[in-house]
Amino acid sequence: MRLESLTEGAALAIDQLRANKFRSGLTILGIVVGVATVMAMSAMIQGIKTSVAGEMEAMGPKNFMVARFNMNGVQIGGPGSRSDRNNPKITPLEARRIEQLPGIRETLIALDMSAEFVNGRQRLASVQIAGREDGWAEYTNATIVSGHDMLRNDVRSGAAVVLLTTDLAETLYGALDPVGRIVRINGRPFEIVGIVKMPDNVFSALQKNLALMPYTSVLKHLGASDEGLAVLVSPSAATSQDEAMDQVTTLLRTTRGLRPDEDNDFALIRQEEFLEMFNTVTSVFFMVMLALSSVGLMVGGVGVIAIMMIAVTERTREIGIRKAIGATQREILWQFLFEAVTVTCIGAIIGMAIGAGGAYLVAALTPIPAAVPLGAILAALGMAAVAGVAFGMWPAWKAAKMDPVEALRFE
């Protein structure tokens, strides 16, 4: 097909849209909604993935966790390994032994729970507590904005000290400086030694009310069970993650007296597994949204058929004249197909603009760095082109098959 015919088809499609603005608007509305939904969702999911990957990077790309069982339900300990909630608990002594391995830079014991926080009449139930050791800040982008971090002696002695996030401190104390004050946690007094600002990311809402204290304090004062204790392991710079995991596996199997034919009674969890689990969840979510947006595209496609059938009827004499002066069926077919593709692509462009605007608002108003990926733009244009060909085929075929004599007699 000649370039002149394509440009003529595009011009005719735009003229049809201008001449019948309301009808054309309704026609492309479904395509606009479908494409805008896909664009906005793609941007949000891409932004969330970027944010999660950034947090993983901040925690250390080679780091991994030693736990009683794999909470992701993924078996990674090699053949014979299994996730088992009856596994023996991880102990602080094992953490110290792991730290002595040649390929390990340091370890960090972690124990989480939730508790009630009370200051005067202000009462907050189920506040998340992260029991950690000194040096926990190296595993996150958090910043201590007031007071100081927990000290090594606080961890050794199980001191009743706590750090609050800025949101939690504001909720409990308003404009007052909470450092040095006493907050009651599950009825036990704790001294507030520092205020922490957590990084702005997709987890901000989850970390809004968060307190950090020595894990020994969680055990000593709050009666937490040590069965949930885990160890964050950071390999040395010269050691790969696989080498470090092999060393830890050998150590734990040896010290626990496991025979060669016995499964691991512990789990080593890579950070990538958390990311993979997150990608799986977001992929399912995206597929659901894609299916819903397809409904909008179907509605738009039906509208394309309707407007193209009207265009073929209104231009019957024009078709007859073109055929009378030598236009082939193929040229007529391509002309109307290209007009249909032009209509759907215009709807896609408007949808992309709306979707990009939504992504910009999300990035400006939330911690999610939403950004429209190039793949989503190409996919939207491709989807619109395919929809134009699919839904414009029947009107185009009807125009191409039209008898020129009958067409010229049409009034």
mmCIF file with all atom_site columns, N, CA and C in Angstrom, residues 161 163-164 198 270 299 315 359 384:
data_model
loop_
_atom_site.group_PDB
_atom_site.id
_atom_site.type_symbol
_atom_site.label_atom_id
_atom_site.label_alt_id
_atom_site.label_comp_id
_atom_site.label_asym_id
_atom_site.label_entity_id
_atom_site.label_seq_id
_atom_site.pdbx_PDB_ins_code
_atom_site.Cartn_x
_atom_site.Cartn_y
_atom_site.Cartn_z
_atom_site.occupancy
_atom_site.B_iso_or_equiv
_atom_site.pdbx_formal_charge
_atom_site.auth_seq_id
_atom_site.auth_comp_id
_atom_site.auth_asym_id
_atom_site.auth_atom_id
_atom_site.pdbx_PDB_model_num
ATOM 1  N N  . VAL A 1 161 ? 15.022  -0.098  77.175 1.00 0.00 ? 161 VAL A N  1
ATOM 2  C CA . VAL A 1 161 ? 15.146  1.113   76.354 1.00 0.00 ? 161 VAL A CA 1
ATOM 3  C C  . VAL A 1 161 ? 14.459  0.849   75.015 1.00 0.00 ? 161 VAL A C  1
ATOM 4  N N  . LEU A 1 163 ? 13.506  2.773   70.939 1.00 0.00 ? 163 LEU A N  1
ATOM 5  C CA . LEU A 1 163 ? 13.526  3.860   69.972 1.00 0.00 ? 163 LEU A CA 1
ATOM 6  C C  . LEU A 1 163 ? 12.181  3.853   69.250 1.00 0.00 ? 163 LEU A C  1
ATOM 7  N N  . LEU A 1 164 ? 11.624  5.028   69.020 1.00 0.00 ? 164 LEU A N  1
ATOM 8  C CA . LEU A 1 164 ? 10.325  5.145   68.356 1.00 0.00 ? 164 LEU A CA 1
ATOM 9  C C  . LEU A 1 164 ? 10.507  5.784   66.983 1.00 0.00 ? 164 LEU A C  1
ATOM 10 N N  . MET A 1 198 ? 12.140  6.560   59.427 1.00 0.00 ? 198 MET A N  1
ATOM 11 C CA . MET A 1 198 ? 12.256  5.469   58.468 1.00 0.00 ? 198 MET A CA 1
ATOM 12 C C  . MET A 1 198 ? 12.234  6.028   57.049 1.00 0.00 ? 198 MET A C  1
ATOM 13 N N  . ARG A 1 270 ? 17.340  -16.323 51.100 1.00 0.00 ? 270 ARG A N  1
ATOM 14 C CA . ARG A 1 270 ? 17.973  -15.220 50.377 1.00 0.00 ? 270 ARG A CA 1
ATOM 15 C C  . ARG A 1 270 ? 16.999  -14.044 50.267 1.00 0.00 ? 270 ARG A C  1
ATOM 16 N N  . VAL A 1 299 ? -15.312 -3.088  24.797 1.00 0.00 ? 299 VAL A N  1
ATOM 17 C CA . VAL A 1 299 ? -16.371 -2.101  24.596 1.00 0.00 ? 299 VAL A CA 1
ATOM 18 C C  . VAL A 1 299 ? -15.934 -1.094  23.525 1.00 0.00 ? 299 VAL A C  1
ATOM 19 N N  . ARG A 1 315 ? -20.045 6.747   3.086  1.00 0.00 ? 315 ARG A N  1
ATOM 20 C CA . ARG A 1 315 ? -19.090 6.990   1.989  1.00 0.00 ? 315 ARG A CA 1
ATOM 21 C C  . ARG A 1 315 ? -19.229 5.942   0.880  1.00 0.00 ? 315 ARG A C  1
ATOM 22 N N  . ALA A 1 359 ? 0.198   8.352   37.015 1.00 0.00 ? 359 ALA A N  1
ATOM 23 C CA . ALA A 1 359 ? 1.480   7.906   37.583 1.00 0.00 ? 359 ALA A CA 1
ATOM 24 C C  . ALA A 1 359 ? 2.236   9.080   38.196 1.00 0.00 ? 359 ALA A C  1
ATOM 25 N N  . ALA A 1 384 ? -3.451  -1.357  20.836 1.00 0.00 ? 384 ALA A N  1
ATOM 26 C CA . ALA A 1 384 ? -4.427  -0.516  20.128 1.00 0.00 ? 384 ALA A CA 1
ATOM 27 C C  . ALA A 1 384 ? -4.434  -0.830  18.636 1.00 0.00 ? 384 ALA A C  1
#
